Amino acid sequence: MTEGETQINQVPDELTMKIAALLRNGLGTQQTTANSENLSLGIKLGGDNYALWATLMKKAIGGRGRSSHITGNPSPPLKTDKSYPGWEQDDQCVFTWIIQNLESNLVNNVSQYPTAKALWDGLATTYGSGTDSLQVFDLHKRANSLKQGSDTLEDLWIKLQGIWMSIDRRDPNPMKDQGDIQIYNKKTQEQRLYQLLTAVDDKLEPIKRDILKKEPLPSVEAAYATIRSEVARVTILKSRPSDNDSTEIGLGLAAKDSQQRTRFRPKEKEDKSKLFCTHCQMKRHTKEQCFRLVGYPEWWEDSQKPKNSQRGRADGRGTSVTGGGEPTGEKPKGSSGGFGGMAATCDDDLIGHSYEGDRWAWY
């Protein structure tokens, strides 16, 4: 092979190597970009919420395929290994994710750790590990005394879960035998069920009693689901017209109907037995009501023409009619005297205008 041919063959080899290097660098850049995306949990570690924060953080990091950087399994490569630069790049991304989810007052204290695992272990030692009896006592006290108050049911549930997770971390199940572990977990579930029912608002007392009547007792998660369903049902019913509203509407209609009936109800009969007219000297009306002074109504003539009665004299004396239909000319028994030339009597065996209707009275 001549020298020129050798140079021609070397050109494609060099070009291939450059393309391969560009591809490697390009893929590495894409991988780094993907790993360097921000990670936000929605909550930040503040010291007293480590159990919940650590659980969420571990899942978030694992979801991006980088769990080994906080667990140490598998072990990181040696610094002399060709894969170390890539691993270091990923580790720095995980380190940044953890820092992004810490409260600002904690960052200065932990930013000097060399690797993500060292940072993770340091946070666990500072905020999560240990079995300090005072801390365990405080957690159990908070779980037993927590009340819903103005919180929603969902907020109360989140608070209880945070406390329970902290208890599980600081005061774990001490049993070794599998049967004993299950018994211990069952008693823990019952205790947490009581804590939930104690914390829930007292207005839900009926549903709490129903839960406690069940045999066997439901898990704390099932109890929460039942209470939540009841709260949703009550909320929906409140958005509709309530029975009280219907009752009020009914009472309003009844009151209106009563007012209308009162308006058209005939006036009750007035007791006029003690009334006396000083003008005509007759009873059952007063001078202000006397027809001789105020005038006779239009219906007076027609209404005072009973079949078996005759018009009285103008001097006020009434005319009674005997059984034979002839006027006697005597003042009827029981009469109070003539009024307007008509007889006014309450005697049942005399025929004439009865005062029961009081049609002669002026209203």
Short mmCIF file of C-alpha atoms in Angstrom, two decimals:
data_model
loop_
_atom_site.label_atom_id
_atom_site.label_comp_id
_atom_site.label_asym_id
_atom_site.label_seq_id
_atom_site.Cartn_x
_atom_site.Cartn_y
_atom_site.Cartn_z
CA MET A 1 0.00 0.00 0.00
CA THR A 2 1.41 3.36 -0.99
CA GLU A 3 1.82 6.30 1.41
CA GLY A 4 -1.04 8.20 -0.23
CA GLU A 5 -3.45 5.32 0.16
CA THR A 6 -2.51 5.03 3.83
CA GLN A 7 -3.31 8.68 4.45
CA ILE A 8 -6.65 8.32 2.65
CA ASN A 9 -7.60 5.34 4.85
CA GLN A 10 -6.65 7.24 8.03
CA VAL A 11 -9.04 10.11 7.27
CA PRO A 12 -12.25 8.06 7.64
CA ASP A 13 -10.89 6.50 10.85
CA GLU A 14 -10.21 9.91 12.36
CA LEU A 15 -13.61 11.19 11.24
CA THR A 16 -15.32 8.17 12.75
CA MET A 17 -13.58 8.75 16.07
CA LYS A 18 -14.60 12.40 16.11
CA ILE A 19 -18.24 11.52 15.33
CA ALA A 20 -18.20 8.91 18.08
CA ALA A 21 -16.78 11.47 20.51
CA LEU A 22 -19.45 13.99 19.54
CA LEU A 23 -22.15 11.40 20.03
CA ARG A 24 -20.77 10.49 23.45
CA ASN A 25 -20.56 14.11 24.47
CA GLY A 26 -24.03 14.78 23.14
CA LEU A 27 -25.57 11.88 24.99
CA GLY A 28 -23.72 12.86 28.13
CA THR A 29 -25.08 16.38 27.85
CA GLN A 30 -28.63 15.10 27.38
CA GLN A 31 -28.29 12.81 30.39
CA THR A 32 -26.92 15.60 32.55
CA THR A 33 -29.72 17.91 31.47
CA ALA A 34 -32.30 15.28 32.35
CA ASN A 35 -30.71 14.70 35.76
CA SER A 36 -30.31 18.40 36.52
CA GLU A 37 -34.04 19.13 36.38
CA ASN A 38 -35.37 20.65 39.58
CA LEU A 39 -37.12 18.34 42.03
CA SER A 40 -39.74 19.80 44.37
CA LEU A 41 -41.69 17.76 46.91
CA GLY A 42 -44.07 20.51 47.95
CA ILE A 43 -42.75 20.32 51.53
CA LYS A 44 -39.31 21.10 52.86
CA LEU A 45 -37.42 19.52 55.73
CA GLY A 46 -37.73 21.80 58.73
CA GLY A 47 -36.51 19.50 61.46
CA ASP A 48 -39.72 18.06 62.92
CA ASN A 49 -41.13 16.56 59.72
CA TYR A 50 -38.21 14.35 58.81
CA ALA A 51 -40.14 11.05 58.64
CA LEU A 52 -42.59 12.30 56.05
CA TRP A 53 -39.95 14.27 54.15
CA ALA A 54 -37.52 11.34 53.99
CA THR A 55 -40.20 8.97 52.69
CA LEU A 56 -41.25 11.36 49.91
CA MET A 57 -37.68 12.28 49.03
CA LYS A 58 -36.58 8.67 48.79
CA LYS A 59 -39.45 7.86 46.43
CA ALA A 60 -38.78 10.93 44.28
CA ILE A 61 -35.09 10.11 43.89
CA GLY A 62 -35.87 6.44 43.22
CA GLY A 63 -38.40 7.47 40.60
CA ARG A 64 -35.54 9.08 38.67
CA GLY A 65 -33.39 5.99 38.91
CA ARG A 66 -30.85 7.37 41.40
CA SER A 67 -31.59 5.46 44.63
CA SER A 68 -28.05 4.07 44.78
CA HIS A 69 -26.73 7.56 45.52
CA ILE A 70 -28.49 7.63 48.91
CA THR A 71 -28.44 3.91 49.73
CA GLY A 72 -24.85 3.17 48.67
CA ASN A 73 -25.96 0.01 46.90
CA PRO A 74 -24.28 -0.64 44.56
CA SER A 75 -21.13 1.03 45.76
CA PRO A 76 -19.85 3.99 43.75
CA PRO A 77 -16.99 3.36 41.31
CA LEU A 78 -13.41 4.20 42.16
CA LYS A 79 -12.14 7.60 41.14
CA THR A 80 -9.76 5.89 38.73
CA ASP A 81 -12.62 4.14 36.98
CA LYS A 82 -13.70 5.52 33.62
CA SER A 83 -17.34 5.58 34.77
CA TYR A 84 -16.57 7.74 37.79
CA PRO A 85 -17.04 11.15 36.08
CA GLY A 86 -20.57 10.16 35.00
CA TRP A 87 -21.40 8.82 38.45
CA GLU A 88 -20.06 11.99 40.07
CA GLN A 89 -22.24 14.08 37.79
CA ASP A 90 -25.34 12.12 38.79
CA ASP A 91 -24.38 12.30 42.45
CA GLN A 92 -24.13 16.06 42.31
CA CYS A 93 -27.64 16.20 40.80
CA VAL A 94 -29.00 14.10 43.67
CA PHE A 95 -27.15 16.31 46.16
CA THR A 96 -28.78 19.38 44.59
CA TRP A 97 -32.25 17.80 44.74
CA ILE A 98 -31.86 17.21 48.47
CA ILE A 99 -30.61 20.76 49.09
CA GLN A 100 -33.56 22.18 47.11
CA ASN A 101 -35.97 20.55 49.55
CA LEU A 102 -34.44 21.84 52.78
CA GLU A 103 -35.47 24.94 54.68
CA SER A 104 -33.01 27.78 54.08
CA ASN A 105 -31.82 27.82 57.70
CA LEU A 106 -30.59 24.20 57.36
CA VAL A 107 -28.68 24.58 54.10
CA ASN A 108 -25.57 26.19 55.61
CA ASN A 109 -25.22 23.37 58.13
CA VAL A 110 -25.23 20.54 55.58
CA SER A 111 -23.83 21.99 52.37
CA GLN A 112 -20.26 20.81 53.16
CA TYR A 113 -20.99 17.09 52.83
CA PRO A 114 -18.95 15.60 49.94
CA THR A 115 -21.56 13.24 48.46
CA ALA A 116 -25.31 12.81 48.32
CA LYS A 117 -25.15 9.73 50.56
CA ALA A 118 -23.07 11.56 53.16
CA LEU A 119 -25.65 14.36 53.14
CA TRP A 120 -28.52 11.88 53.39
CA ASP A 121 -26.95 10.03 56.32
CA GLY A 122 -26.13 13.30 58.08
CA LEU A 123 -29.75 14.46 57.88
CA ALA A 124 -30.92 11.08 59.18
CA THR A 125 -28.53 11.31 62.13
CA THR A 126 -29.48 14.87 62.96
CA TYR A 127 -33.25 14.81 62.47
CA GLY A 128 -34.42 11.24 62.08
CA SER A 129 -32.47 8.75 64.13
CA GLY A 130 -32.28 8.16 67.82
CA THR A 131 -34.73 6.81 70.36
CA ASP A 132 -34.82 9.76 72.71
CA SER A 133 -37.54 8.92 75.23
CA LEU A 134 -38.62 12.55 75.51
CA GLN A 135 -39.17 12.81 71.75
CA VAL A 136 -41.08 9.52 71.66
CA PHE A 137 -43.22 10.65 74.61
CA ASP A 138 -43.96 13.96 72.88
CA LEU A 139 -45.01 12.20 69.67
CA HIS A 140 -47.39 9.85 71.48
CA LYS A 141 -48.80 12.77 73.46
CA ARG A 142 -49.45 14.74 70.28
CA ALA A 143 -51.12 11.76 68.63
CA ASN A 144 -53.45 11.25 71.61
CA SER A 145 -54.34 14.91 72.14
CA LEU A 146 -54.66 16.15 68.56
CA LYS A 147 -58.05 17.71 67.72
CA GLN A 148 -59.53 18.63 64.38
CA GLY A 149 -60.60 22.14 65.39
CA SER A 150 -60.86 24.36 62.31
CA ASP A 151 -58.87 21.93 60.13
CA THR A 152 -60.48 19.97 57.36
CA LEU A 153 -60.68 16.21 57.71
CA GLU A 154 -57.94 15.84 55.08
CA ASP A 155 -55.59 18.20 56.95
CA LEU A 156 -56.20 16.29 60.18
CA TRP A 157 -55.40 13.01 58.45
CA ILE A 158 -52.12 14.39 57.06
CA LYS A 159 -51.07 15.61 60.51
CA LEU A 160 -51.79 12.23 62.10
CA GLN A 161 -49.90 10.39 59.39
CA GLY A 162 -46.87 12.61 59.92
CA ILE A 163 -46.90 11.89 63.66
CA TRP A 164 -47.36 8.15 63.13
CA MET A 165 -44.49 8.00 60.66
CA SER A 166 -42.23 9.75 63.16
CA ILE A 167 -43.28 7.27 65.85
CA ASP A 168 -42.56 4.31 63.57
CA ARG A 169 -39.10 5.69 62.90
CA ARG A 170 -38.18 6.55 66.48
CA ASP A 171 -40.10 3.76 68.22
CA PRO A 172 -40.16 0.83 65.76
CA ASN A 173 -41.76 -2.56 66.24
CA PRO A 174 -39.43 -4.41 68.65
CA MET A 175 -40.78 -7.89 67.91
CA LYS A 176 -38.74 -10.51 66.07
CA ASP A 177 -41.12 -13.42 65.58
CA GLN A 178 -43.47 -13.03 62.62
CA GLY A 179 -46.55 -13.82 64.70
CA ASP A 180 -45.55 -11.33 67.37
CA ILE A 181 -44.94 -8.69 64.72
CA GLN A 182 -48.49 -9.12 63.38
CA ILE A 183 -50.00 -8.93 66.89
CA TYR A 184 -48.01 -5.78 67.66
CA ASN A 185 -49.05 -4.17 64.36
CA LYS A 186 -52.71 -5.01 65.05
CA LYS A 187 -52.62 -3.35 68.46
CA THR A 188 -50.89 -0.33 66.91
CA GLN A 189 -53.68 -0.09 64.33
CA GLU A 190 -56.34 -0.18 67.06
CA GLN A 191 -54.54 2.53 69.01
CA ARG A 192 -54.35 4.74 65.93
CA LEU A 193 -58.01 4.13 65.18
CA TYR A 194 -58.87 5.45 68.65
CA GLN A 195 -56.59 8.44 68.09
CA LEU A 196 -58.33 9.26 64.80
CA LEU A 197 -61.82 9.01 66.32
CA THR A 198 -60.73 11.15 69.27
CA ALA A 199 -59.35 13.83 66.97
CA VAL A 200 -62.37 14.00 64.63
CA ASP A 201 -64.97 16.68 65.36
CA ASP A 202 -67.65 15.75 67.91
CA LYS A 203 -70.44 16.58 65.45
CA LEU A 204 -69.58 13.26 63.77
CA GLU A 205 -70.24 11.32 66.98
CA PRO A 206 -72.93 9.06 65.41
CA ILE A 207 -70.61 7.79 62.67
CA LYS A 208 -67.82 7.28 65.22
CA ARG A 209 -70.14 5.10 67.33
CA ASP A 210 -71.08 3.07 64.25
CA ILE A 211 -67.41 2.43 63.50
CA LEU A 212 -66.71 1.25 67.05
CA LYS A 213 -69.68 -1.16 66.89
CA LYS A 214 -68.14 -3.09 64.00
CA GLU A 215 -66.64 -6.48 64.71
CA PRO A 216 -63.79 -6.77 64.02
CA LEU A 217 -62.76 -3.14 64.17
CA PRO A 218 -61.81 -1.67 60.78
CA SER A 219 -58.33 -0.45 60.00
CA VAL A 220 -57.58 3.21 60.59
CA GLU A 221 -57.51 3.76 56.81
CA ALA A 222 -60.95 2.18 56.36
CA ALA A 223 -62.34 4.24 59.24
CA TYR A 224 -60.99 7.43 57.68
CA ALA A 225 -62.61 6.52 54.35
CA THR A 226 -65.96 5.94 56.08
CA ILE A 227 -65.83 9.26 57.92
CA ARG A 228 -64.79 11.08 54.77
CA SER A 229 -67.75 9.63 52.88
CA GLU A 230 -70.11 10.75 55.63
CA VAL A 231 -68.66 14.28 55.59
CA ALA A 232 -69.12 14.42 51.80
CA ARG A 233 -72.74 13.22 52.15
CA VAL A 234 -73.54 15.85 54.78
CA THR A 235 -71.94 18.55 52.63
CA ILE A 236 -74.08 17.56 49.63
CA LEU A 237 -77.26 17.54 51.72
CA LYS A 238 -76.48 21.00 53.10
CA SER A 239 -76.41 22.35 49.55
CA ARG A 240 -80.08 21.32 49.13
CA PRO A 241 -83.13 22.89 50.86
CA SER A 242 -83.13 21.45 54.35
CA ASP A 243 -86.09 20.12 56.31
CA ASN A 244 -85.93 23.24 58.46
CA ASP A 245 -86.18 25.41 55.35
CA SER A 246 -89.18 23.40 54.17
CA THR A 247 -90.75 23.72 57.59
CA GLU A 248 -90.20 27.45 57.59
CA ILE A 249 -91.75 27.71 54.13
CA GLY A 250 -94.71 25.65 55.31
CA LEU A 251 -95.13 27.79 58.40
CA GLY A 252 -94.97 30.90 56.25
CA LEU A 253 -97.70 29.61 53.96
CA ALA A 254 -99.79 28.56 56.94
CA ALA A 255 -99.41 32.00 58.50
CA LYS A 256 -100.41 33.67 55.24
CA ASP A 257 -103.43 31.39 54.92
CA SER A 258 -104.37 32.15 58.52
CA GLN A 259 -104.17 35.88 57.81
CA GLN A 260 -106.41 35.49 54.78
CA ARG A 261 -108.93 33.46 56.77
CA THR A 262 -108.89 36.06 59.52
CA ARG A 263 -109.51 38.79 56.97
CA PHE A 264 -112.62 37.09 55.60
CA ARG A 265 -113.83 35.61 58.87
CA PRO A 266 -117.23 37.00 60.00
CA LYS A 267 -117.03 39.26 62.97
CA GLU A 268 -117.84 37.56 66.22
CA LYS A 269 -121.17 38.56 67.74
CA GLU A 270 -120.77 41.55 69.99
CA ASP A 271 -122.47 41.56 73.37
CA LYS A 272 -124.91 44.50 73.15
CA SER A 273 -127.06 43.64 76.14
CA LYS A 274 -125.59 46.52 78.15
CA LEU A 275 -125.93 49.16 75.43
CA PHE A 276 -128.61 51.89 75.83
CA CYS A 277 -129.63 54.77 73.56
CA THR A 278 -130.35 58.04 75.41
CA HIS A 279 -132.20 59.41 72.37
CA CYS A 280 -134.88 56.78 71.73
CA GLN A 281 -134.63 55.17 75.18
CA MET A 282 -134.05 51.74 73.66
CA LYS A 283 -131.46 49.09 74.47
CA ARG A 284 -128.84 47.21 72.43
CA HIS A 285 -127.49 50.31 70.70
CA THR A 286 -126.08 53.70 71.58
CA LYS A 287 -127.01 57.24 70.56
CA GLU A 288 -124.16 57.24 68.02
CA GLN A 289 -125.71 54.17 66.34
CA CYS A 290 -129.35 55.26 66.46
CA PHE A 291 -130.98 55.17 63.05
CA ARG A 292 -133.25 58.10 63.97
CA LEU A 293 -130.16 60.30 64.13
CA VAL A 294 -127.78 58.76 61.60
CA GLY A 295 -130.42 57.71 59.10
CA TYR A 296 -131.90 54.38 58.09
CA PRO A 297 -129.94 52.06 55.77
CA GLU A 298 -131.34 51.14 52.37
CA TRP A 299 -132.14 47.58 53.40
CA TRP A 300 -134.25 48.72 56.37
CA GLU A 301 -137.70 48.79 54.70
CA ASP A 302 -137.40 45.43 52.93
CA SER A 303 -135.84 43.55 55.77
CA GLN A 304 -138.47 44.70 58.25
CA LYS A 305 -141.36 43.16 56.33
CA PRO A 306 -141.78 39.65 57.73
CA LYS A 307 -144.79 37.72 56.53
CA ASN A 308 -146.66 37.87 59.81
CA SER A 309 -145.69 41.32 61.05
CA GLN A 310 -147.03 44.82 60.47
CA ARG A 311 -145.25 48.10 60.54
CA GLY A 312 -145.44 49.76 63.93
CA ARG A 313 -146.60 53.20 64.75
CA ALA A 314 -144.32 56.13 64.32
CA ASP A 315 -144.28 56.83 68.04
CA GLY A 316 -142.01 53.83 68.60
CA ARG A 317 -144.60 51.38 70.00
CA GLY A 318 -144.34 47.96 68.48
CA THR A 319 -147.31 45.99 67.17
CA SER A 320 -147.49 42.32 68.00
CA VAL A 321 -149.53 39.81 66.12
CA THR A 322 -151.57 37.14 67.77
CA GLY A 323 -152.12 33.71 66.52
CA GLY A 324 -155.14 34.93 64.54
CA GLY A 325 -153.10 37.51 62.76
CA GLU A 326 -154.91 40.53 64.26
CA PRO A 327 -152.91 43.21 65.93
CA THR A 328 -153.47 43.47 69.67
CA GLY A 329 -152.28 47.05 70.05
CA GLU A 330 -150.39 46.07 73.19
CA LYS A 331 -146.75 46.33 73.78
CA PRO A 332 -145.24 42.86 73.35
CA LYS A 333 -143.97 41.08 76.38
CA GLY A 334 -140.21 41.19 76.67
CA SER A 335 -139.95 44.13 74.29
CA SER A 336 -137.61 46.97 74.98
CA GLY A 337 -139.82 49.46 73.25
CA GLY A 338 -140.29 50.38 69.61
CA PHE A 339 -137.40 51.44 67.45
CA GLY A 340 -138.02 53.29 64.25
CA GLY A 341 -141.65 52.14 64.27
CA MET A 342 -140.66 48.47 64.47
CA ALA A 343 -141.02 45.92 67.22
CA ALA A 344 -137.78 44.61 68.73
CA THR A 345 -138.38 41.54 70.82
CA CYS A 346 -136.55 38.47 72.01
CA ASP A 347 -139.67 36.56 72.99
CA ASP A 348 -139.73 33.33 70.96
CA ASP A 349 -143.55 33.02 70.99
CA LEU A 350 -144.00 36.44 69.37
CA ILE A 351 -143.58 36.87 65.67
CA GLY A 352 -141.57 39.81 64.53
CA HIS A 353 -138.01 40.89 63.85
CA SER A 354 -135.61 38.93 66.01
CA TYR A 355 -132.65 40.78 67.45
CA GLU A 356 -130.41 37.74 67.02
CA GLY A 357 -129.17 39.01 63.70
CA ASP A 358 -128.91 42.56 65.05
CA ARG A 359 -129.63 43.83 61.58
CA TRP A 360 -130.92 47.05 62.93
CA ALA A 361 -127.60 47.91 64.52
CA TRP A 362 -125.49 50.47 62.75
CA TYR A 363 -121.92 49.33 62.09
#
